[in-house]
Coordinates of N, CA and C in Angstrom, one line a residue:
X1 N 0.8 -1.2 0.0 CA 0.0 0.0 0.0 C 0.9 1.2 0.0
X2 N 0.9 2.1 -1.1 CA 1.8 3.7 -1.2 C 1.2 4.2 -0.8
X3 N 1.1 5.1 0.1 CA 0.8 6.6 1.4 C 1.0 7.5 0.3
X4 N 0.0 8.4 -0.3 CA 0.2 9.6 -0.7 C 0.9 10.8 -0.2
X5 N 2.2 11.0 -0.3 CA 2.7 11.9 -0.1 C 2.4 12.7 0.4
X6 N 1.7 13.7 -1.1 CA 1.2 15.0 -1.2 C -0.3 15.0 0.1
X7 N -1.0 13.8 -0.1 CA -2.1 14.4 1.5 C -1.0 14.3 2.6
X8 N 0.0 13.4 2.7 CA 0.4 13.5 4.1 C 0.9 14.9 4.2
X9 N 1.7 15.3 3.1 CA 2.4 16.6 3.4 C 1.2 17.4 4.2
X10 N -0.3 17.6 3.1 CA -0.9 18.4 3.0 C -1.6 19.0 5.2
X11 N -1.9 17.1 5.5 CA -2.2 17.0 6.7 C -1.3 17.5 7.7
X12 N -0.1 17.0 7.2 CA 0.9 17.6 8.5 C 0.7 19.3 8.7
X13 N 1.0 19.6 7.6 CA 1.4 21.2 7.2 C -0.1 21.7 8.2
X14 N -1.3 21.3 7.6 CA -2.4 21.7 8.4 C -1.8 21.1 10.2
X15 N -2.1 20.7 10.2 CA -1.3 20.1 11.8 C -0.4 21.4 12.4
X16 N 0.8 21.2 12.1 CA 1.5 22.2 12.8 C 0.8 23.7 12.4
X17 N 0.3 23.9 11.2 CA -0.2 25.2 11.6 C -1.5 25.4 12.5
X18 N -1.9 24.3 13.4 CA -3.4 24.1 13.9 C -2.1 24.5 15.7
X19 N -1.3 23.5 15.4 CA -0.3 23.6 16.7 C 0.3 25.2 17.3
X20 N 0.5 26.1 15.9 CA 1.2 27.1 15.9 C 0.2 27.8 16.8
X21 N -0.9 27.8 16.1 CA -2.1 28.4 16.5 C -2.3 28.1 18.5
X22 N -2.2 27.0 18.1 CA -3.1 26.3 20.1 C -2.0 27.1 21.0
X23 N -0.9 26.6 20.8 CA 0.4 27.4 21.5 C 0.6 28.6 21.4
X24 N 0.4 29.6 20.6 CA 0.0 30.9 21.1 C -1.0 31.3 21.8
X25 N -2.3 30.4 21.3 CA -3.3 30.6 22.4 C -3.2 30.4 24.2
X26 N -2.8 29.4 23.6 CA -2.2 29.0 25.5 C -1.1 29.7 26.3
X27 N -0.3 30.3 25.7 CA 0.5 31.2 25.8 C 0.2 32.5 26.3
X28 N -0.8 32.7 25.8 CA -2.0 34.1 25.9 C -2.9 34.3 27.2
X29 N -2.8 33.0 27.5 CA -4.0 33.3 28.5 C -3.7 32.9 29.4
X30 N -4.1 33.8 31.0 CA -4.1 33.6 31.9 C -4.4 32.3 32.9
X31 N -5.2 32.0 32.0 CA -5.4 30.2 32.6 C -5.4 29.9 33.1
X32 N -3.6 29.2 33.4 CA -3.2 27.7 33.2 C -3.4 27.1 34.4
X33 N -3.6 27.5 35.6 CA -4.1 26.7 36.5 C -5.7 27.5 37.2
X34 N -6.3 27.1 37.9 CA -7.9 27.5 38.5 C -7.2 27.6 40.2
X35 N -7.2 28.9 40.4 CA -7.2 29.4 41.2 C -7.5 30.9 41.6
X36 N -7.2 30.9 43.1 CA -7.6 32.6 43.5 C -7.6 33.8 42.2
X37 N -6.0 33.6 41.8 CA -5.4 34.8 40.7 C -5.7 34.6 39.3
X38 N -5.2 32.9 39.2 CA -5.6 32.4 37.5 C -4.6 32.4 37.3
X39 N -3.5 32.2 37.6 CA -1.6 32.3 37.1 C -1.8 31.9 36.1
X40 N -1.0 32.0 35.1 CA -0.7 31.9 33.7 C 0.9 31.8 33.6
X41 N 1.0 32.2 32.5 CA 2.5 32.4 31.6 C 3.4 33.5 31.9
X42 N 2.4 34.6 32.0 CA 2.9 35.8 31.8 C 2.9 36.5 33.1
X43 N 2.8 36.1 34.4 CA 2.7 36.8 35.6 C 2.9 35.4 36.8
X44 N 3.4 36.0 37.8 CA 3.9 35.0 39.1 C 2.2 34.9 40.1
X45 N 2.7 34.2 41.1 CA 1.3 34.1 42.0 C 0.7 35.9 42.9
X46 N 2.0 36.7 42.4 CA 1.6 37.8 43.5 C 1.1 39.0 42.6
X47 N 1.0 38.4 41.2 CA 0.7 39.5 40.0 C 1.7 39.9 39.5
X48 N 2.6 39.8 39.3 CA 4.0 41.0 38.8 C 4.3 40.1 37.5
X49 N 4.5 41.1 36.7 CA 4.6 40.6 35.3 C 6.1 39.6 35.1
X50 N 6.5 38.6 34.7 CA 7.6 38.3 35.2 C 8.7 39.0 34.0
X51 N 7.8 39.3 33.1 CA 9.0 39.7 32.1 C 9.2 41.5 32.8
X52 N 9.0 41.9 33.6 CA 9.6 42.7 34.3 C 10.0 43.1 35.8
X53 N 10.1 41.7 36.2 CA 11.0 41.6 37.5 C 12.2 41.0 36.9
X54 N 13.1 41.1 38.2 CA 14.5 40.4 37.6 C 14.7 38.9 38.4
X55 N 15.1 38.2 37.3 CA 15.1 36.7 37.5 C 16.6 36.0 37.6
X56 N 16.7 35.1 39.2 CA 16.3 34.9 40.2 C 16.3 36.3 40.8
X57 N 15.3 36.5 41.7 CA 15.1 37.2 42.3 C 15.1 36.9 44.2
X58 N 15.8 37.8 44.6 CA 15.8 37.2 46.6 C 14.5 36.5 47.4
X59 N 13.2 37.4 46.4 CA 12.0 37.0 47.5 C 11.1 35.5 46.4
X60 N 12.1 35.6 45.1 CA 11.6 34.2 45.0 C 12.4 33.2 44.6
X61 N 12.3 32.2 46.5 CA 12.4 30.9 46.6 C 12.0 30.0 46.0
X62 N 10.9 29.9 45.1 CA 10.4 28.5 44.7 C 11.1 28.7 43.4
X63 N 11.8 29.8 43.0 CA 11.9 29.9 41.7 C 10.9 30.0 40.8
X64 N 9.7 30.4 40.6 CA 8.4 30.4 40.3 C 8.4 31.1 39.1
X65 N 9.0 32.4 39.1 CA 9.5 33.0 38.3 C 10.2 32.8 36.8
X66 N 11.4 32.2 37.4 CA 11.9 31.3 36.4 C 11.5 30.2 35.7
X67 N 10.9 29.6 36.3 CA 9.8 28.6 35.6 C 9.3 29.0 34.8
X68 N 8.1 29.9 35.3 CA 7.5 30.6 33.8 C 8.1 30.8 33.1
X69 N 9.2 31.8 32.9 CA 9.7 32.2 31.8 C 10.5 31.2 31.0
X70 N 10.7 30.4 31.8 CA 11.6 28.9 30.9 C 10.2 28.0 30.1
X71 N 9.4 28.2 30.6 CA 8.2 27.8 29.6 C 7.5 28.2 28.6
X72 N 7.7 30.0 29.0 CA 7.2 30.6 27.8 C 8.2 30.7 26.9
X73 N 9.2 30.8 27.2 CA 10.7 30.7 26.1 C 10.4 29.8 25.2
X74 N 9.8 28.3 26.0 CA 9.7 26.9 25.1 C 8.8 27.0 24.5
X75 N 7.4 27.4 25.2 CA 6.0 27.7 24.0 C 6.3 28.4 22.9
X76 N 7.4 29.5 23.3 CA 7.3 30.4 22.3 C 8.2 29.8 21.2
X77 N 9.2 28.7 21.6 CA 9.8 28.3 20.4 C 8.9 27.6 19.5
X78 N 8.2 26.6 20.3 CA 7.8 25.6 19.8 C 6.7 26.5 18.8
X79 N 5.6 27.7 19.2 CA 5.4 28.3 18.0 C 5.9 29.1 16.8
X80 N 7.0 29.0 17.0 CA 8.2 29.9 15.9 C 8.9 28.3 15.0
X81 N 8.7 27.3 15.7 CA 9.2 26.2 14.7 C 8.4 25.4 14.5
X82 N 6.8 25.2 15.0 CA 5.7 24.6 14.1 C 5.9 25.4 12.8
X83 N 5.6 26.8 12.7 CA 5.0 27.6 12.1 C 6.5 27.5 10.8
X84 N 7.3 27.5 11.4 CA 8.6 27.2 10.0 C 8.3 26.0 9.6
X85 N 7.9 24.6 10.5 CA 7.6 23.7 10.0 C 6.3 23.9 8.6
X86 N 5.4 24.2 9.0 CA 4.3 24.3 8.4 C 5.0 25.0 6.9
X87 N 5.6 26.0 6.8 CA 5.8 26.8 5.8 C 6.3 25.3 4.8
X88 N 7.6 25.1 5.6 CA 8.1 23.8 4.4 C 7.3 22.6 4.0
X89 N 6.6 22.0 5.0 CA 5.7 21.5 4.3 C 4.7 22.2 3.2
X90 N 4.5 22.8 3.2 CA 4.0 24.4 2.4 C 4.5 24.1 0.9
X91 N 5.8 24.7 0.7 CA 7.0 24.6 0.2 C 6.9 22.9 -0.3
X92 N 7.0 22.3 0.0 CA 7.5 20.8 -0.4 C 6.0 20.1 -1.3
X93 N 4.9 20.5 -0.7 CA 3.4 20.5 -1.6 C 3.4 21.6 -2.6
X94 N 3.2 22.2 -2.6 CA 3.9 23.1 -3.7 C 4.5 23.0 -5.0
X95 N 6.2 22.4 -4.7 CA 7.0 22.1 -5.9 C 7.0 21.1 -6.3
X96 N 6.1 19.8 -5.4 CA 6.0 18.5 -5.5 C 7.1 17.7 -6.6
X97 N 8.3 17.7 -6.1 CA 9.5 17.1 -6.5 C 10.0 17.0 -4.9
X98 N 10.6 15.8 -5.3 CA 11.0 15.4 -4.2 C 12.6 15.6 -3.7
X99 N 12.5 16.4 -2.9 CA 14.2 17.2 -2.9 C 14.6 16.6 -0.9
X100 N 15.9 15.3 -1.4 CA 16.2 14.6 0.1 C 16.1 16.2 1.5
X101 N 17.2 17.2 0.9 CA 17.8 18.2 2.0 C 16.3 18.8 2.7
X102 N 15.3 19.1 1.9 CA 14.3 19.7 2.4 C 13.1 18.7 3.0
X103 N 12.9 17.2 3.0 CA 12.3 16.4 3.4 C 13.2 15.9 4.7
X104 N 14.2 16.0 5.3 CA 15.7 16.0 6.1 C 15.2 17.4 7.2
X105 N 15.1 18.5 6.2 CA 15.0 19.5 7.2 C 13.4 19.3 7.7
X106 N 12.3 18.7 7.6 CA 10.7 18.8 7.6 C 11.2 17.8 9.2
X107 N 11.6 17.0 8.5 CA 11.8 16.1 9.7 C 11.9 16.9 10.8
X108 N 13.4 16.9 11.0 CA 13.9 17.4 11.8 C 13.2 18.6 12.5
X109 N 13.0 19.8 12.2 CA 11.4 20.7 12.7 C 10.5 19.9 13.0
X110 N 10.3 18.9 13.1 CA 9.2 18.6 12.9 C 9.3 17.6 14.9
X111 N 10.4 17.1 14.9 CA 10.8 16.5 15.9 C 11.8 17.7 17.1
X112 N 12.3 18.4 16.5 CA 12.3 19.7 17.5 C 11.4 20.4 17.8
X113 N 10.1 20.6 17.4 CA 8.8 21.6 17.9 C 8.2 20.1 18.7
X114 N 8.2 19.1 18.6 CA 7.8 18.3 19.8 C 8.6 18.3 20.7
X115 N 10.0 18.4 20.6 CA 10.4 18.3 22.1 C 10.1 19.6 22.9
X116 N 10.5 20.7 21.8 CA 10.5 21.6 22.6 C 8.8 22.1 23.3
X117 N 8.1 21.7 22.4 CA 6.6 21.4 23.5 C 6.4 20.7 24.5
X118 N 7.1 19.6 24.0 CA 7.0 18.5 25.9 C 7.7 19.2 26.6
X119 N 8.7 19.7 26.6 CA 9.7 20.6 27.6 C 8.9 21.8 28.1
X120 N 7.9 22.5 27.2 CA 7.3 23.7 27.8 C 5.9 23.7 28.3
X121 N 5.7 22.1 28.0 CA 4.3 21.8 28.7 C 4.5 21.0 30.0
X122 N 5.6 20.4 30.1 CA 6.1 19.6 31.4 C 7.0 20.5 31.8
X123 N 6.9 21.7 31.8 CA 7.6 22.4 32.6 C 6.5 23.9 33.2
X124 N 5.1 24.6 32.5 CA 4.7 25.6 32.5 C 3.3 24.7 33.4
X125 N 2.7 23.5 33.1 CA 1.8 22.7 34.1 C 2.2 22.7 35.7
X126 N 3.5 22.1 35.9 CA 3.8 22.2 37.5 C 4.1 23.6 37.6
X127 N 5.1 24.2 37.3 CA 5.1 25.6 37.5 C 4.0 26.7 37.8
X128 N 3.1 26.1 37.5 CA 2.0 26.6 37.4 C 0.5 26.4 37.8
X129 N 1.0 25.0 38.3 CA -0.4 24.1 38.9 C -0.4 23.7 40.8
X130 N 1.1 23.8 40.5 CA 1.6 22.8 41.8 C 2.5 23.9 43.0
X131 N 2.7 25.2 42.4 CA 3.1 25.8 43.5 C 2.2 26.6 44.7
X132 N 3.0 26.5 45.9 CA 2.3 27.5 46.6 C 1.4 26.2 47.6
X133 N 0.6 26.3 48.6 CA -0.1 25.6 49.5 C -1.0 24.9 49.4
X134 N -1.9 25.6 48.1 CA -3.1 25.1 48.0 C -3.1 24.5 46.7
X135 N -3.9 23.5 46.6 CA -4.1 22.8 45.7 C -4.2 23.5 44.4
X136 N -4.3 23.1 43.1 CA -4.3 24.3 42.1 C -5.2 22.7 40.8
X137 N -6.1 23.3 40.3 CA -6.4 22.4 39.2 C -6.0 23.2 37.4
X138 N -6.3 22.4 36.7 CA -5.6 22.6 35.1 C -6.5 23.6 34.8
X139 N -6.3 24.7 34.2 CA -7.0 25.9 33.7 C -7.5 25.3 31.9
X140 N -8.0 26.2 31.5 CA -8.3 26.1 30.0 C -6.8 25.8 29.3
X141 N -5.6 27.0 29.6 CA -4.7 27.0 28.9 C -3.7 25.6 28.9
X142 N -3.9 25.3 30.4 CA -3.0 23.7 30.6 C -3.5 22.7 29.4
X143 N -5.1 22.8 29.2 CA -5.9 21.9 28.8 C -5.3 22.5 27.2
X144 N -5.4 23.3 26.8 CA -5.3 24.0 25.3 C -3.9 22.9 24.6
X145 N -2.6 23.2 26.2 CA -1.6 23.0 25.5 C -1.2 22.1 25.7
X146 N -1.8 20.8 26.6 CA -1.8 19.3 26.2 C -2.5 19.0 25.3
X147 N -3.8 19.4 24.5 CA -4.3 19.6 23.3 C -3.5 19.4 22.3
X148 N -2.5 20.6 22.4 CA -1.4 21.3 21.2 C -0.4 20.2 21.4
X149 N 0.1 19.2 22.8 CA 1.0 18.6 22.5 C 0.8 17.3 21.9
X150 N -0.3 16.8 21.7 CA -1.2 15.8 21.2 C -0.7 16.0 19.6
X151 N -1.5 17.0 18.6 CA -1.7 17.7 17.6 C -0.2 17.0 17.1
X152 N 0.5 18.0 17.9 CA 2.1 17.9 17.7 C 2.5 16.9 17.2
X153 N 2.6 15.9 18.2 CA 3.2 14.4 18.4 C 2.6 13.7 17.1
X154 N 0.9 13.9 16.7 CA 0.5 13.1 15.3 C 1.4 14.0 14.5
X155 N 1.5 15.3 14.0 CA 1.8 16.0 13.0 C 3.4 15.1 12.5
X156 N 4.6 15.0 13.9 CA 5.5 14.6 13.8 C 5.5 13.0 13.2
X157 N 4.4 12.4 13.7 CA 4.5 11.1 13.3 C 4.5 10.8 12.0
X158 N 3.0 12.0 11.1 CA 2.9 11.6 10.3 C 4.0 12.0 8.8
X159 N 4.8 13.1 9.8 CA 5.8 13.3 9.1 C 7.3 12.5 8.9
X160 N 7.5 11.5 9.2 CA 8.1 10.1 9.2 C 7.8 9.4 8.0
X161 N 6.7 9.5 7.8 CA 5.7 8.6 6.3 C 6.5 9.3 5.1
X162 N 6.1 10.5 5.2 CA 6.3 11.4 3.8 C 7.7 11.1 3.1
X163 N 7.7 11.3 1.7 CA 8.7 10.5 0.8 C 8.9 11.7 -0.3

C-alpha cells in the first residue's frame, strides 16, 4: 500500500499550523491553572509581570518565576518552529519534487517543535499548577496546551511517512 505523499504533506502542514495556532493561544492566556489569581504564563502568584522583575530574584524561593519564563521561552519556540515547520511543508506541496535536503530538514522541525513542546508543557503545568499551599487544578490554557502537544506528536509522526 503507497501513502500519498502530497495528502500527508498536506495533513501535516495543516497540523503544525493548527499547533502554531493552540500554542500561542495557550501562551495568551491567563489560565493555566484554577485558582484565587488564575496564574498563567505571563505573571507570578503575587501578579507581577515576570518579564519585568528580575530573575532569580531574593524573594523568590520557589523559583516560580523562572519557571514561567523557561516555559514561555519553550511555547514560544515551539510556536516559531511549528509555524517554519508548516511553511516547508507548504513549500514541499507546492514544488511537488522530491528534494532529500528539504524532506531532512521537515523532519527534523518537525521533531524539534515536539520536544520543545514536551519541555514547555512539562515544565509551564507544575510551574504553574503545583506551587504554593493550596491545591491548584488545570485551567483552559493547561488543557489548550496538552491539546497542542497531542496535535504535535500526530503531526510529527505523520511526518516520518512522507517521501
Amino acid at each position: 500500500m503507497v501513502i500519498n505523499s502530497q495528502l500527508l504533506t498536506t495533513i501535516a502542514a495543516s497540523l503544525f499550523g493548527i499547533t502554531c495556532a493552540i500554542f500561542i493561544t495557550s501562551n495568551a492566556l491567563r489560565s493555566w491553572s484554577q485558582n484565587e489569581y488564575l496564574g498563567g504564563l505571563q505573571s507570578d502568584p503575587s501578579g507581577r509581570v515576570c518579564g519585568n522583575i528580575s530573575c532569580p530574584s531574593k524573594t523568590d524561593k520557589t523559583n516560580l518565576c523562572a519557571k514561567i519564563l523557561a516555559a514561555r521561552a519553550f511555547i514560544t519556540l515551539t510556536c516559531i518552529i511549528s509555524a517554519i515547520c508548516a511553511a516547508f511543508l507548504l513549500y514541499k506541496f507546492a514544488s511537488k519534487v522530491t528534494n532529500e535536503k528539504i524532506l531532512l530538514i521537515i523532519k527534523v522541525l518537525a521533531f524539534l517543535c515536539l520536544v520543545m513542546s514536551i519541555i514547555g508543557v512539562s515544565v509551564s503545568i507544575p510551574a504553574t499548577t503545583l506551587e504554593g499551599s493550596s491545591s491548584h487544578s488545570f485551567g483552559l490554557a493547561s488543557i489548550i496546551a496538552i491539546i497542542g502537544l497531542i496535535i504535535n506528536l500526530v503531526g510529527a509522526v505523520i511526518t516520518l511517512f512522507i517521501q
